[in-house]
Tab-separated table of C-alpha atoms in Angstrom:
chain	number	residue	atom	x	y	z
Y	1	GLN	CA	75.501	136.468	75.297
Y	2	VAL	CA	77.249	139.592	74.045
Y	3	GLN	CA	76.694	140.534	70.427
Y	4	VAL	CA	77.983	143.452	68.377
Y	5	MET	CA	76.854	144.865	65.055
Y	6	GLU	CA	78.667	147.448	62.957
Y	7	SER	CA	77.279	149.955	60.504
Y	8	GLY	CA	78.324	153.108	58.715
Y	9	GLY	CA	80.846	151.964	56.148
Y	10	GLY	CA	80.882	153.206	52.587
Y	11	SER	CA	82.902	154.836	49.853
Y	12	VAL	CA	84.553	158.214	50.274
Y	13	GLN	CA	87.168	160.296	48.516
Y	14	PRO	CA	90.592	160.884	50.067
Y	15	GLY	CA	90.375	163.555	52.731
Y	16	GLY	CA	86.782	162.666	53.517
Y	17	SER	CA	85.167	161.428	56.717
Y	18	LEU	CA	83.022	158.542	57.884
Y	19	ARG	CA	81.493	157.491	61.182
Y	20	LEU	CA	81.242	153.826	62.068
Y	21	SER	CA	78.845	152.640	64.746
Y	22	CYS	CA	78.885	149.473	66.827
Y	23	VAL	CA	75.811	148.516	68.829
Y	24	VAL	CA	76.525	146.222	71.772
Y	25	SER	CA	73.781	143.944	73.057
Y	26	GLY	CA	73.520	141.277	75.745
Y	27	TYR	CA	75.998	142.879	78.159
Y	28	THR	CA	74.877	143.992	81.604
Y	29	GLY	CA	78.141	144.640	83.438
Y	30	ALA	CA	79.937	147.843	84.343
Y	31	GLY	CA	81.885	148.013	81.111
Y	32	ILE	CA	84.115	146.058	78.764
Y	33	CYS	CA	86.925	146.755	76.370
Y	34	MET	CA	85.666	147.551	72.884
Y	35	GLY	CA	87.953	147.537	69.887
Y	36	TRP	CA	87.894	148.488	66.235
Y	37	PHE	CA	89.993	146.415	63.876
Y	38	ARG	CA	90.468	146.467	60.126
Y	39	GLN	CA	91.647	144.008	57.527
Y	40	ALA	CA	92.587	144.724	53.957
Y	41	PRO	CA	92.760	141.925	51.367
Y	42	GLY	CA	95.916	139.876	51.849
Y	43	GLU	CA	96.786	141.671	55.077
Y	44	LYS	CA	96.659	140.744	58.754
Y	45	ARG	CA	93.867	142.067	60.948
Y	46	GLU	CA	95.073	145.307	62.493
Y	47	GLY	CA	93.975	146.983	65.706
Y	48	VAL	CA	92.821	150.534	64.976
Y	49	ALA	CA	91.419	151.822	68.273
Y	50	ALA	CA	90.017	150.629	71.571
Y	51	LEU	CA	88.002	152.055	74.436
Y	52	HIS	CA	87.130	150.756	77.873
Y	53	GLN	CA	83.488	151.492	78.489
Y	54	TYR	CA	83.839	152.032	82.250
Y	55	TYR	CA	87.262	153.679	82.591
Y	56	GLU	CA	86.883	155.523	79.258
Y	57	SER	CA	90.536	154.952	78.461
Y	58	THR	CA	91.276	155.061	74.736
Y	59	PHE	CA	94.007	153.618	72.553
Y	60	TYR	CA	94.975	154.217	68.925
Y	61	SER	CA	97.341	152.739	66.412
Y	62	ALA	CA	100.074	155.046	65.178
Y	63	SER	CA	98.623	154.999	61.674
Y	64	VAL	CA	95.312	156.573	62.720
Y	65	LYS	CA	96.187	158.640	65.801
Y	66	GLY	CA	95.106	162.222	65.286
Y	67	ARG	CA	92.704	161.291	62.481
Y	68	PHE	CA	90.364	158.747	64.104
Y	69	THR	CA	88.422	159.118	67.350
Y	70	ILE	CA	86.751	156.327	69.325
Y	71	SER	CA	83.869	157.290	71.598
Y	72	GLN	CA	80.755	155.843	73.149
Y	73	ASP	CA	77.140	156.507	74.007
Y	74	ARG	CA	76.494	154.265	77.020
Y	75	ALA	CA	72.813	155.081	77.100
Y	76	ASN	CA	72.432	153.580	73.638
Y	77	ASN	CA	75.095	150.856	74.041
Y	78	THR	CA	76.933	152.203	71.025
Y	79	VAL	CA	80.620	152.697	70.314
Y	80	TYR	CA	81.667	154.994	67.475
Y	81	LEU	CA	84.714	155.381	65.308
Y	82	ASP	CA	84.935	158.821	63.712
Y	83	MET	CA	87.360	158.707	60.824
Y	84	ASN	CA	88.664	161.950	59.358
Y	85	THR	CA	91.205	162.820	56.692
Y	86	LEU	CA	90.766	159.366	55.223
Y	87	GLU	CA	93.496	157.981	52.998
Y	88	PRO	CA	93.424	155.197	50.394
Y	89	GLU	CA	95.486	153.149	52.857
Y	90	ASP	CA	92.491	153.163	55.221
Y	91	THR	CA	90.531	151.019	52.775
Y	92	ALA	CA	89.599	147.791	54.541
Y	93	MET	CA	86.846	145.811	56.189
Y	94	TYR	CA	86.338	147.286	59.631
Y	95	TYR	CA	85.294	145.091	62.548
Y	96	CYS	CA	83.963	145.875	65.985
Y	97	ALA	CA	85.030	143.555	68.788
Y	98	ALA	CA	84.166	143.192	72.474
Y	99	GLY	CA	85.851	141.669	75.485
Y	100	GLY	CA	89.517	142.458	74.950
Y	101	LEU	CA	92.060	143.797	77.421
Y	102	CYS	CA	92.309	147.567	77.323
Y	103	TYR	CA	95.939	148.003	78.331
Y	104	GLY	CA	98.730	149.641	76.408
Y	105	GLY	CA	100.392	146.431	75.328
Y	106	THR	CA	97.306	144.286	74.691
Y	107	TRP	CA	94.421	146.323	73.275
Y	108	TYR	CA	95.407	145.565	69.696
Y	109	THR	CA	95.658	141.779	70.157
Y	110	ALA	CA	92.731	140.337	68.222
Y	111	ARG	CA	92.737	136.918	69.894
Y	112	ARG	CA	91.923	138.532	73.255
Y	113	TYR	CA	88.528	139.713	72.026
Y	114	ASP	CA	85.629	137.300	72.523
Y	115	THR	CA	82.953	138.712	70.269
Y	116	TRP	CA	83.159	140.030	66.730
Y	117	GLY	CA	80.790	141.683	64.332
Y	118	GLN	CA	80.373	140.863	60.658
Y	119	GLY	CA	82.314	143.878	59.508
Y	120	THR	CA	81.574	146.964	57.431
Y	121	GLN	CA	83.511	147.934	54.310
Y	122	VAL	CA	85.310	151.265	54.066
Y	123	THR	CA	86.683	152.269	50.671
Y	124	VAL	CA	88.731	155.417	50.157
Y	125	SER	CA	89.289	156.196	46.506
Y	126	SER	CA	89.218	159.087	44.086
């Protein structure tokens, strides 16, 4: 059974950086689609970035492209989200998800992901 666990959230000033980590356990295949999502209070869950572990294809939402980078360390079963030039609008609970479809028109569809973590809070404020 695949499980994921996020860490690395916190509070940072605008313009700052954070790195989120997602440890994947229970998966023994060649690779799956891993996604990062976020949800602010009163808002819908939004796809931020995705990566296919085997093909290493990456996808980003328009709002974070150029500021956020998704990457992986296969040896340690960890997927990262490096967030730079953070803005107050990036404040949200961030979730790691596994098992989606890493294609251009589907990577951001939350219902296609099978496994979700508990989330880690990111707050950007001066």
